[in-house]
mmCIF file of C-alpha atoms in Angstrom:
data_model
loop_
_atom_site.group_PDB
_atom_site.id
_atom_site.type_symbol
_atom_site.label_atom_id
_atom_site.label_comp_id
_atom_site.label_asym_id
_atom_site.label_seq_id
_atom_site.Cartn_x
_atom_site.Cartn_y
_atom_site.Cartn_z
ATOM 1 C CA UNK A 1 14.634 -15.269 15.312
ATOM 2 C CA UNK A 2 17.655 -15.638 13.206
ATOM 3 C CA UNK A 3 18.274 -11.941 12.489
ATOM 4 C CA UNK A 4 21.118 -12.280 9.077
ATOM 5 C CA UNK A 5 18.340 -14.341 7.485
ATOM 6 C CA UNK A 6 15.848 -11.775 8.200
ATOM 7 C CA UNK A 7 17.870 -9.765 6.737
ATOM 8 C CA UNK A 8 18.390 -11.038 3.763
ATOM 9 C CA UNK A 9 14.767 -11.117 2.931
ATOM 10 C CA UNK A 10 14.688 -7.514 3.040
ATOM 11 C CA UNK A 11 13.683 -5.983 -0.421
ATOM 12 C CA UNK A 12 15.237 -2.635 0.268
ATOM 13 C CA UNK A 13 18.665 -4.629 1.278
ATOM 14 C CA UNK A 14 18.925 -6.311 -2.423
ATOM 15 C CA UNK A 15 22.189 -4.584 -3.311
ATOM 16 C CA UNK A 16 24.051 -5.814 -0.272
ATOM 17 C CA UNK A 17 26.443 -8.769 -0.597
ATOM 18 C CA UNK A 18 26.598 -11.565 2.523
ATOM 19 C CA UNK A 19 29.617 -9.583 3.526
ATOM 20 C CA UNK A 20 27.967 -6.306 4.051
ATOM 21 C CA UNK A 21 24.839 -7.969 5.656
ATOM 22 C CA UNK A 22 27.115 -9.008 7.814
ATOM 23 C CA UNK A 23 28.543 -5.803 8.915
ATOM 24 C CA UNK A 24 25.499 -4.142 9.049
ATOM 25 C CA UNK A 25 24.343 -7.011 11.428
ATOM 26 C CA UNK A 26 26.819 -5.943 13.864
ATOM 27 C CA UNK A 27 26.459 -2.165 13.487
ATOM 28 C CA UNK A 28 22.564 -2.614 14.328
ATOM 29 C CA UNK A 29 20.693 -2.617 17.236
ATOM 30 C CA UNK A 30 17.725 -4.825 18.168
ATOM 31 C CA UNK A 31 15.257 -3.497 20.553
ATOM 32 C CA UNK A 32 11.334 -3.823 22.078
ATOM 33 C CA UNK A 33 9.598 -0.476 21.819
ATOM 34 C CA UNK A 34 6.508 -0.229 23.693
ATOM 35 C CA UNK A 35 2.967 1.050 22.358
ATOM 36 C CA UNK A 36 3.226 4.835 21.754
ATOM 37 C CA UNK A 37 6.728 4.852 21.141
ATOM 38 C CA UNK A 38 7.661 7.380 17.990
ATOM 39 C CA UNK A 39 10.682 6.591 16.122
ATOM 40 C CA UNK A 40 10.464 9.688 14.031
ATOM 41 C CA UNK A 41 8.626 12.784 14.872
ATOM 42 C CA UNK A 42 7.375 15.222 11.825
ATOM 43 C CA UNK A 43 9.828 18.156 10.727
ATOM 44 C CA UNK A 44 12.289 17.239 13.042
ATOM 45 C CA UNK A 45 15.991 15.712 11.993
ATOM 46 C CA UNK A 46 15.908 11.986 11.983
ATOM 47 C CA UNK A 47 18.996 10.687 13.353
ATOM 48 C CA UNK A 48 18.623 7.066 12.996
ATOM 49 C CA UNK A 49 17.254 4.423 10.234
ATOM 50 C CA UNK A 50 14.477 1.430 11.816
ATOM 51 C CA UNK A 51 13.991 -2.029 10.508
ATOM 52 C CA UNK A 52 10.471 -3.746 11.861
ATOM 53 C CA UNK A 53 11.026 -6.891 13.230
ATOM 54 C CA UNK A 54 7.627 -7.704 14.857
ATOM 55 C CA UNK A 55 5.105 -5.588 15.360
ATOM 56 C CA UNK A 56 3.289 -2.476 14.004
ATOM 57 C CA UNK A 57 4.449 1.132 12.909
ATOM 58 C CA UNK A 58 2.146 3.444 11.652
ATOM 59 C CA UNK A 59 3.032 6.510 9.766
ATOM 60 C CA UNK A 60 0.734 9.861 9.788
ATOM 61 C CA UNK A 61 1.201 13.529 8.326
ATOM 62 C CA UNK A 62 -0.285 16.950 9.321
ATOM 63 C CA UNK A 63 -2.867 17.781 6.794
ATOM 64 C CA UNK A 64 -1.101 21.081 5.163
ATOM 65 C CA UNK A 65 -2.310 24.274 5.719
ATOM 66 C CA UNK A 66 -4.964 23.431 8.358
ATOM 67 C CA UNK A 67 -5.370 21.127 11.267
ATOM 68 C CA UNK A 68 -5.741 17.630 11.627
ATOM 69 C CA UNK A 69 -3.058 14.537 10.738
ATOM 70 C CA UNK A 70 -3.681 11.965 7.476
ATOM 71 C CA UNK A 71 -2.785 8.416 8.033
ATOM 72 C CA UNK A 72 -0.717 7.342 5.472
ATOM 73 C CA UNK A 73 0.524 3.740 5.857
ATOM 74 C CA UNK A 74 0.720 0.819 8.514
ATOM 75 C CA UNK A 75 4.528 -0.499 8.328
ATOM 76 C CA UNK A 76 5.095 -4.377 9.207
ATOM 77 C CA UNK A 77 8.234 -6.439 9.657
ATOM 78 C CA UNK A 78 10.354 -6.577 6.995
ATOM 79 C CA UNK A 79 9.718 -2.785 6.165
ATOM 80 C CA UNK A 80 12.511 0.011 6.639
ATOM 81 C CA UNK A 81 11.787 3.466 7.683
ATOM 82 C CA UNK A 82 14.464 6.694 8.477
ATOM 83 C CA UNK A 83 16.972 5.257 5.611
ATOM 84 C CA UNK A 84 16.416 8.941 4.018
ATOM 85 C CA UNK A 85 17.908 10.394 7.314
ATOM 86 C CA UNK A 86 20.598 9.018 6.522
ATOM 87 C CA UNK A 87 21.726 10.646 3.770
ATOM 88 C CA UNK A 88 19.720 13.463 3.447
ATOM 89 C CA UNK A 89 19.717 16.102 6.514
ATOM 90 C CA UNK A 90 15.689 17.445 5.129
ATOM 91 C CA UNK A 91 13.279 17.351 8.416
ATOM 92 C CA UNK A 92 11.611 14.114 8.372
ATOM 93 C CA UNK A 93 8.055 14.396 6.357
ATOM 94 C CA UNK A 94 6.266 12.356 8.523
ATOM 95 C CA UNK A 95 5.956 10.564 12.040
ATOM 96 C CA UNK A 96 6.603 7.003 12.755
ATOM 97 C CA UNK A 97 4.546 5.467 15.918
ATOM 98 C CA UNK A 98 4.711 2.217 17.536
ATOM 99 C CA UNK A 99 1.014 0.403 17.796
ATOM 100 C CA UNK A 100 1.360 -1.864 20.209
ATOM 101 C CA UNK A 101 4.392 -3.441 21.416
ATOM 102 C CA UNK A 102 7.084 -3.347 18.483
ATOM 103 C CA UNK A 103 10.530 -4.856 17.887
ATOM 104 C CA UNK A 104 12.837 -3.635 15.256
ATOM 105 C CA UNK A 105 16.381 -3.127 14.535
ATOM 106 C CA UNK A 106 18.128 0.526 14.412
ATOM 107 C CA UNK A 107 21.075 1.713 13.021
ATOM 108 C CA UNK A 108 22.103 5.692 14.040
ATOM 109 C CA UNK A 109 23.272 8.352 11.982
ATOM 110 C CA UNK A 110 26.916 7.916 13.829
ATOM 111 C CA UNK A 111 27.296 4.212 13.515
ATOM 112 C CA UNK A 112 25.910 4.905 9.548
ATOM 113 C CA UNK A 113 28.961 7.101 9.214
ATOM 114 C CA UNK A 114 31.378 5.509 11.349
ATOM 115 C CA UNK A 115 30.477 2.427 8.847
ATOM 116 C CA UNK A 116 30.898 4.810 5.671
ATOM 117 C CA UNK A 117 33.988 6.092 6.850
ATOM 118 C CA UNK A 118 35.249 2.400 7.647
ATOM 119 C CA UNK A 119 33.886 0.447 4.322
ATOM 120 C CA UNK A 120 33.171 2.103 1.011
ATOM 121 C CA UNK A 121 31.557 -0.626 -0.133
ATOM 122 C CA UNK A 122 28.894 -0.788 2.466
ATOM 123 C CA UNK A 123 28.406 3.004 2.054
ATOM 124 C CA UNK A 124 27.921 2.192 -1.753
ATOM 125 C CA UNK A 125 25.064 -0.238 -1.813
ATOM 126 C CA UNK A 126 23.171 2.405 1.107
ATOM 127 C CA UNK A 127 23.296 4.831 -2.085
ATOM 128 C CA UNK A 128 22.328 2.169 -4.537
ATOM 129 C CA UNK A 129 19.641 1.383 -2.195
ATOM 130 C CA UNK A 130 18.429 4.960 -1.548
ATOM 131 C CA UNK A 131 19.020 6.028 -5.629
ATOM 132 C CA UNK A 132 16.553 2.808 -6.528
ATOM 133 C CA UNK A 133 13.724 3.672 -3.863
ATOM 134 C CA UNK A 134 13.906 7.087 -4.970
ATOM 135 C CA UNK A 135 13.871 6.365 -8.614
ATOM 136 C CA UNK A 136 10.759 3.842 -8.025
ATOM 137 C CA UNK A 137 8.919 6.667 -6.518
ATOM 138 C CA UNK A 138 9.458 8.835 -8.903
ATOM 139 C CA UNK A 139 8.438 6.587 -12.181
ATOM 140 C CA UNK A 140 5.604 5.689 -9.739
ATOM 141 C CA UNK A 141 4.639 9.344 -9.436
ATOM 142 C CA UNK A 142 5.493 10.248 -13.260
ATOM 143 C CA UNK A 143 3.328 7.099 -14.382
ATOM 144 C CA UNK A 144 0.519 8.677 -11.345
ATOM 145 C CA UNK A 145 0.422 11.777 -13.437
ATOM 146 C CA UNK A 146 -0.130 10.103 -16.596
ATOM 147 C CA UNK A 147 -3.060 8.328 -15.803
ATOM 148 C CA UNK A 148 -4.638 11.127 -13.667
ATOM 149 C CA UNK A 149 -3.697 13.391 -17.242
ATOM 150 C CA UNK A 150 -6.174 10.479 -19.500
ATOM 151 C CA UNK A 151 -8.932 10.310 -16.562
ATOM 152 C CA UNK A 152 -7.656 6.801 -15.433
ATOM 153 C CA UNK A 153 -8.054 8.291 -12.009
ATOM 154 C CA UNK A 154 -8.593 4.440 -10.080
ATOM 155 C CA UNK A 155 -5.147 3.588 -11.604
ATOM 156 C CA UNK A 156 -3.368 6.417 -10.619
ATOM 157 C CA UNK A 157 -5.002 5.989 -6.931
ATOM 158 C CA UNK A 158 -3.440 2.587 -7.081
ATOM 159 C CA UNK A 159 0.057 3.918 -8.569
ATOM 160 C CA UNK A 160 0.767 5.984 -5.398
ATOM 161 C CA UNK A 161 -0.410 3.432 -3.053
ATOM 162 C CA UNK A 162 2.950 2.175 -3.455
ATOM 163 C CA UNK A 163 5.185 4.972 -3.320
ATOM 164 C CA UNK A 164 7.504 5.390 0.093
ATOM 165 C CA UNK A 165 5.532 6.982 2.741
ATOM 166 C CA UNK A 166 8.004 10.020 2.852
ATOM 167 C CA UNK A 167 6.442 11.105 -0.815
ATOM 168 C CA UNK A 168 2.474 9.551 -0.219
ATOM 169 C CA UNK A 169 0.169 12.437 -1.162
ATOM 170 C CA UNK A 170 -3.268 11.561 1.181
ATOM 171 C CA UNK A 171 -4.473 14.422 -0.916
ATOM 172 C CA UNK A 172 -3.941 12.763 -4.279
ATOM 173 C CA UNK A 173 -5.119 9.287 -2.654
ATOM 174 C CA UNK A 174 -8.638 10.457 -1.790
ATOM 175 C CA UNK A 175 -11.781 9.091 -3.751
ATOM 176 C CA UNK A 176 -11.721 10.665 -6.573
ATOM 177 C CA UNK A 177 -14.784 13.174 -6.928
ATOM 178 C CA UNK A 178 -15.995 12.203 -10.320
ATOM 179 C CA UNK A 179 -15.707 9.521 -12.415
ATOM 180 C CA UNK A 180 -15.072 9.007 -16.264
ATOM 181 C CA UNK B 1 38.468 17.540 -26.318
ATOM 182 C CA UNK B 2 39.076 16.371 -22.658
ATOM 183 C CA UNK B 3 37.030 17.996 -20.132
ATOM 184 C CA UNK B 4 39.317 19.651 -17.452
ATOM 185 C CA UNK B 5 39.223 19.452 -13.367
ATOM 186 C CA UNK B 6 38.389 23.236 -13.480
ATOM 187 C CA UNK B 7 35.659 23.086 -16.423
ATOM 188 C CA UNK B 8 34.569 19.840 -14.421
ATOM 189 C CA UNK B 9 33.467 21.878 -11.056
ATOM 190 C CA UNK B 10 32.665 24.915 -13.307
ATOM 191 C CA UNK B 11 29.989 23.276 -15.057
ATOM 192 C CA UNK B 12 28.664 20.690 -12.326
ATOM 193 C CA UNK B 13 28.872 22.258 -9.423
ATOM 194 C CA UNK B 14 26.826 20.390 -7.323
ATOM 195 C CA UNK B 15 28.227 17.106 -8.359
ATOM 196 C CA UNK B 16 31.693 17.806 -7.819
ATOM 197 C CA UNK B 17 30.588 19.187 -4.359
ATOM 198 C CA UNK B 18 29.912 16.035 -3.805
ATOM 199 C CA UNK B 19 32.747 14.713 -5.093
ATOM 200 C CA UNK B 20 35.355 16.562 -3.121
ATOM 201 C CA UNK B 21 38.549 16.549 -3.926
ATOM 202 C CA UNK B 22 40.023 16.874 -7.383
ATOM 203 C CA UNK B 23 41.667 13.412 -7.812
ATOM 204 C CA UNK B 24 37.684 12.120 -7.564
ATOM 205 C CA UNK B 25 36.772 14.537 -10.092
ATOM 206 C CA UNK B 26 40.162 13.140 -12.394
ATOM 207 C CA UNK B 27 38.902 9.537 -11.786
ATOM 208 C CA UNK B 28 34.472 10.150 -13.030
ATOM 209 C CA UNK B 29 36.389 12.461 -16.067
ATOM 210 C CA UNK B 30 38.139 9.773 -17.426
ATOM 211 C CA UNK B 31 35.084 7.259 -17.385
ATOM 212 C CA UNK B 32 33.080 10.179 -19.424
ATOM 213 C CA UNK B 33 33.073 9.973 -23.236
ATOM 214 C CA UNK B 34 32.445 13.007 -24.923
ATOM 215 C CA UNK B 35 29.144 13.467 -27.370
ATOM 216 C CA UNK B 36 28.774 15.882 -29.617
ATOM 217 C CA UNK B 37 24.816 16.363 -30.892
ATOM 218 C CA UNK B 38 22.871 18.700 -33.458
ATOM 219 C CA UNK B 39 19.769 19.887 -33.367
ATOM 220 C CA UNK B 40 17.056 17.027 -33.743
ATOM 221 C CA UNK B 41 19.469 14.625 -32.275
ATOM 222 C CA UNK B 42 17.498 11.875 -30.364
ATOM 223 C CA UNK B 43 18.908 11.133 -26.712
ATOM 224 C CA UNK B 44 16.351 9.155 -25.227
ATOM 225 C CA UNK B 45 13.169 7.535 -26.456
ATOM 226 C CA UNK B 46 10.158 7.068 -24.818
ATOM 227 C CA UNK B 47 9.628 3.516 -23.771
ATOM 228 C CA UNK B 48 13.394 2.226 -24.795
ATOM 229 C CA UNK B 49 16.340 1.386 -22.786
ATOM 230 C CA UNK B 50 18.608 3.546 -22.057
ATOM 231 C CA UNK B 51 21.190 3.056 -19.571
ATOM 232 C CA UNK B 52 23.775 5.780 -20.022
ATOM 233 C CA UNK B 53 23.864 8.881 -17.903
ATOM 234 C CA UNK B 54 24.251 12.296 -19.637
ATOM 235 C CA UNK B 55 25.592 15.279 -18.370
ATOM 236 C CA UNK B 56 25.079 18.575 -20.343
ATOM 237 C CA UNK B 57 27.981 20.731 -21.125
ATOM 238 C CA UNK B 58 26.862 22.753 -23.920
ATOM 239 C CA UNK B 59 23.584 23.095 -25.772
ATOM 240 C CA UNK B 60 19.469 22.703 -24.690
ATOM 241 C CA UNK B 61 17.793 19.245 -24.575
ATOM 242 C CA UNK B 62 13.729 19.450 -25.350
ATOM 243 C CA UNK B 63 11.888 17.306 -22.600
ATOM 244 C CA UNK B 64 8.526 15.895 -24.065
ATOM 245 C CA UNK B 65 6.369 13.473 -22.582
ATOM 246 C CA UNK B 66 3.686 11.161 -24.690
ATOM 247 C CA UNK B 67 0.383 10.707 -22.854
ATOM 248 C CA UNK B 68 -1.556 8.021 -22.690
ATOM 249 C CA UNK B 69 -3.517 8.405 -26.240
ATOM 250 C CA UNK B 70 -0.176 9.347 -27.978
ATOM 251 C CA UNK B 71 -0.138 13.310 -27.910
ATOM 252 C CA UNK B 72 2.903 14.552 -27.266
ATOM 253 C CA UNK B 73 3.459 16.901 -23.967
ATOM 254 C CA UNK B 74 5.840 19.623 -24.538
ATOM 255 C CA UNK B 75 7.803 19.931 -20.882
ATOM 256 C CA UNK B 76 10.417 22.173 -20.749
ATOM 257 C CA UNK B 77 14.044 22.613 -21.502
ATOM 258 C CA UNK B 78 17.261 21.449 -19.952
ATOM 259 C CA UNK B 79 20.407 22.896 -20.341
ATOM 260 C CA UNK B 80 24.560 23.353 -19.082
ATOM 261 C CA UNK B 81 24.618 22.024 -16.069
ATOM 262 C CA UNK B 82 22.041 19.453 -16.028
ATOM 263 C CA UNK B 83 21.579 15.557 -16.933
ATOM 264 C CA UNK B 84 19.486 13.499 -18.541
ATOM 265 C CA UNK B 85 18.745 9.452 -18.275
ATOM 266 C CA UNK B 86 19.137 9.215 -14.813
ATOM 267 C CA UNK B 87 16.102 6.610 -14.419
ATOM 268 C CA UNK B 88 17.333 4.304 -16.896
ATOM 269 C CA UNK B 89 20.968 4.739 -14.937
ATOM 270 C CA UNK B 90 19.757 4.372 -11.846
ATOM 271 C CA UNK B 91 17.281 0.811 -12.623
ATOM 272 C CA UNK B 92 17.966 -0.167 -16.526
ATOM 273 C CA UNK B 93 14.346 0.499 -16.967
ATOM 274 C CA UNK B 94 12.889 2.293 -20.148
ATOM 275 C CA UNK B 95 13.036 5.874 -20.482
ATOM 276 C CA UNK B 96 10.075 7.826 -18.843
ATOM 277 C CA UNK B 97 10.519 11.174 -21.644
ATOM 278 C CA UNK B 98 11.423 11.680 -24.834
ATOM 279 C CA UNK B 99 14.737 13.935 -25.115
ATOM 280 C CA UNK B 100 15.621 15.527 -28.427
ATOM 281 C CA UNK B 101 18.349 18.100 -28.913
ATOM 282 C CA UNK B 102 17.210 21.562 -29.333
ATOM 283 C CA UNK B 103 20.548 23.553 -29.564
ATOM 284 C CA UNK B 104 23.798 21.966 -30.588
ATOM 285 C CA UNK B 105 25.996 20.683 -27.635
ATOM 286 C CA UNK B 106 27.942 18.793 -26.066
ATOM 287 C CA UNK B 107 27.059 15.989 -23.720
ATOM 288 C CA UNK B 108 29.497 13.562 -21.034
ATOM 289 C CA UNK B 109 28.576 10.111 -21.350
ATOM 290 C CA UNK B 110 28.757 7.844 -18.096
ATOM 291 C CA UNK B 111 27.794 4.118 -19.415
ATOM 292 C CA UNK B 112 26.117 1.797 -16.638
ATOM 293 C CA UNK B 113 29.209 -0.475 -17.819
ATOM 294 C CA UNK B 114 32.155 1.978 -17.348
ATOM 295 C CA UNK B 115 30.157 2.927 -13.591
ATOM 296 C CA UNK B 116 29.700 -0.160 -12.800
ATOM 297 C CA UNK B 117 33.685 -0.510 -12.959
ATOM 298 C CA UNK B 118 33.837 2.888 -11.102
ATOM 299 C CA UNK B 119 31.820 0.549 -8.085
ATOM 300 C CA UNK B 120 34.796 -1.580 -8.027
ATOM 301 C CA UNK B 121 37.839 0.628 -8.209
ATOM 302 C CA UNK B 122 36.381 3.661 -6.866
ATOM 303 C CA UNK B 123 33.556 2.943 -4.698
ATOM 304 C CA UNK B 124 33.781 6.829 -2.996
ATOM 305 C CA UNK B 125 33.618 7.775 -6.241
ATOM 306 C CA UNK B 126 30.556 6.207 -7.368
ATOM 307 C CA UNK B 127 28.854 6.594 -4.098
ATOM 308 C CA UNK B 128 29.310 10.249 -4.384
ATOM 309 C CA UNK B 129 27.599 10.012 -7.958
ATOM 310 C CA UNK B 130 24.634 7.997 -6.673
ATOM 311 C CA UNK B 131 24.160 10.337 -3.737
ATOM 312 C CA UNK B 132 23.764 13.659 -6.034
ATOM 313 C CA UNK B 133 21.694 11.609 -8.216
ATOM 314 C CA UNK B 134 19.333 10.858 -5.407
ATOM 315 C CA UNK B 135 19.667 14.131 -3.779
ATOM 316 C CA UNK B 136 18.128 15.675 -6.864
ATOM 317 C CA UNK B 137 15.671 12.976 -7.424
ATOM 318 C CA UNK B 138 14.365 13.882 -3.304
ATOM 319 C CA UNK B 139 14.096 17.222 -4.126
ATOM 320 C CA UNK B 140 12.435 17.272 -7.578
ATOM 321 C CA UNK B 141 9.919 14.500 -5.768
ATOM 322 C CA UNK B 142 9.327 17.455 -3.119
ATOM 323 C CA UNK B 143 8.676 20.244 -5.527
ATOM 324 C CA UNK B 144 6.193 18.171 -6.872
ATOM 325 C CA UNK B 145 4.645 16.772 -3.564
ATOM 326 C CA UNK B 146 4.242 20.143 -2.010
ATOM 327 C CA UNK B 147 1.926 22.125 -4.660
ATOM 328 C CA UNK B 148 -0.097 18.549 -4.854
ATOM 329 C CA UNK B 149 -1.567 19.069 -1.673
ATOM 330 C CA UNK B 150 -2.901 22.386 -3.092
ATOM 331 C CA UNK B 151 -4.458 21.596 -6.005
ATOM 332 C CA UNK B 152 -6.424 19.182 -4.194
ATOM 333 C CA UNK B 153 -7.862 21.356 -1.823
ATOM 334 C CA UNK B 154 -8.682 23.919 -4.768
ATOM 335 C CA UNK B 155 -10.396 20.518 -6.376
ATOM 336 C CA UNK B 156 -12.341 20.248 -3.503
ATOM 337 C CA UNK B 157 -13.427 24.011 -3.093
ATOM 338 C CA UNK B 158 -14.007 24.122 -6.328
ATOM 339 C CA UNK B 159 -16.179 21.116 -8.063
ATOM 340 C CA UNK B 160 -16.096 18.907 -10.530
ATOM 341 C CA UNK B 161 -16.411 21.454 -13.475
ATOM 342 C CA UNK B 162 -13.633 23.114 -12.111
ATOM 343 C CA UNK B 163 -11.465 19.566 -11.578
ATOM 344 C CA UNK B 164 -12.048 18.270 -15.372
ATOM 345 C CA UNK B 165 -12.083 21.772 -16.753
ATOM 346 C CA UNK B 166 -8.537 22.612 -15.172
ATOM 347 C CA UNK B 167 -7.159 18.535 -15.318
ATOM 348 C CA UNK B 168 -4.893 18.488 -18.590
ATOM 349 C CA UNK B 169 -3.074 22.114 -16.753
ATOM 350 C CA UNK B 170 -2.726 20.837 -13.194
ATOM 351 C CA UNK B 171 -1.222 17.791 -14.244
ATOM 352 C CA UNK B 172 1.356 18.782 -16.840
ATOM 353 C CA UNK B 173 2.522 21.455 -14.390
ATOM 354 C CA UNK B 174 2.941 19.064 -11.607
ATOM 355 C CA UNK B 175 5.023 17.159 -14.261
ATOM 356 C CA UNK B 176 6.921 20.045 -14.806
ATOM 357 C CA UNK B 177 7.347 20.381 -11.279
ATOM 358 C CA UNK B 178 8.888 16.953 -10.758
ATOM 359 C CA UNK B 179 11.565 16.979 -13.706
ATOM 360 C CA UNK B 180 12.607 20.747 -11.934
ATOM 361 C CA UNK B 181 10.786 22.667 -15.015
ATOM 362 C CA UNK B 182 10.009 26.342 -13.750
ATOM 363 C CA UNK B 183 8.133 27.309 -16.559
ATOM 364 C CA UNK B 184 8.438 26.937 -20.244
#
């Protein structure tokens, strides 16, 4: 696997120039996780950002204020998860767990700021990365409300589908329990 | 009227937090252009493009919203302290609210153009603005997240009388929750 053009079919790395991909190539880490594995565990401080490379990743909640866990989403290669960590020191809203054997790429909170110390730039287009995933889930959950406000309740559903895992509502994503 | 270092952290605390030291603050001041509005002044439209950033120094901004049949959703107020067109900023995309001046003020203007110089010449600079912008945007998508997770459950307790009778309420305060609107 050529990892720099891997990387460059990222979606969530679209504001990073060749140069930067190439730093961040160096300041990563590839490894094989086996089945089981958690990258990030709920409520705790993440302290590192993944890339999936091959495998499987799937992310699940505790249902609030009772027991249980909600599955949220199934990550696959190409998807990044802990980038929030980065920047943000908020417990981690969800955990991350390897199904089956996975391989993906990490990058820890020290390298992250070793590299924002050493290159504004690079720190730059992690914020213009972060500000547009943040800003796409929340038109995604401002357009959600909308629809759910006129009764379009199956186009809402579909809305939050594709918000970041870190802001899913299982709640909200639920069959709706009438119909209009 | 130039806005001072001092005025600068006075007003926007949390953004020149972020920003640190003073000569950071000096170099966003001089890429903000001062805007004077009156009352019925129209900020941001619905729908339209926007791509300019406004901080509030003085005055209150009226936050509507037009649902899907055209009615128009009163939100809440925004005031000193506070911005407005961050989602156009942020991904040139049209403007999710309608924002009309409510009390005289005065507003700092950050064009995408003059920031996207800022990325260039002061990278830190920018970075810092980005990273308050998205701090905000995390918490005002948890505020809104959190009390989600109860309504459904009182959706489910409750039936669907309850659900349709109650949906217009639920909704626009969940709105309210995500643009930070404690209560109007």
């Amino acid at each position: 696997m050529n990892f720099s053009l891997f990387l460059q079919t990222c979606s969530v790395l679209s504001p990073f120039r060749q140069a930067d991909l190439d730093t961040l190539e160096r300041a990563m880490s590839i490894s094989h996780y086996p089945d089981g594995h958690v990258f990030i565990r709920e409520g705790e401080r993440g302290d590192a950002m993944y890339l999936v490379i091959d495998g499987q990743v799937d992310v699940v909640r505790r249902r609030a204020g009772g027991s249980g866990i909600d599955f949220i989403h199934s990550m696959v290669a190409g998807e990044m998860f802990g980038l929030l960590a980065l920047v943000d020191q908020y417990p981690r809203a969800a955990t991350c767990t390897a199904v089956g054997p996975v391989q993906a790429a990490s990058l820890s909170r020290d390298v992250f700021q070793l590299l924002c110390h050493t290159s504004a730039p690079i720190s730059l287009r992690f914020q213009e990365s972060v500000a547009q995933q943040m800003m796409h889930d929340f038109r995604t959950l401002h357009e959600a409300l909308i629809k759910r406000l006129a009764g379009q309740d199956a186009k809402a559903d579909a809305l939050l589908q594709s918000m970041s895992h870190e802001y899913r509502v299982p709640g909200l994503l639920r069959a709706p329990a009438y119909s209009i | 009227m130039v806005l001072g270092n001092s005025e600068f952290r006075q007003r926007f605390g949390k953004l020149a937090r972020e920003l640190g030291d003073a000569s950071s603050i000096d170099v966003l001041v001089r890429h903000l252009q001062e805007r004077r509005v009156a009352a019925g002044h129209v900020i941001l439209r619905q729908g339209e493009t926007s791509t300019s950033l406004y901080l509030i120094a003085e005055g209150r901004l009226e936050l509507s919203v037009r649902a899907i049949d055209g009615h128009p959703i009163r939100l809440g107020q925004y005031g000193p302290g506070q911005w407005v067109g961050a989602a156009g900023f942020i991904d040139a995309q049209p403007a999710l609210l309608d924002v009309v001046c409510e009390r005289e003020g005065t507003l700092w203007m950050l064009t995408r153009d003059l920031f996207d110089g800022l990325t260039s010449t002061a990278p830190v600079v920018a970075g810092a603005l980005l990273r308050t912008l998205s701090l905000s945007l995390a918490e005002q998508l948890r505020q809104c997240v959190r009390p989600a997770y109860q309504i459904e459950t009182d959706f489910m307790k409750n039936g669907t009388a309850f659900r349709t009778a109650t949906r217009e309420a639920t909704q626009v305060a969940l709105l309210r929750q995500l643009y930070g609107i404690e209560e109007v």
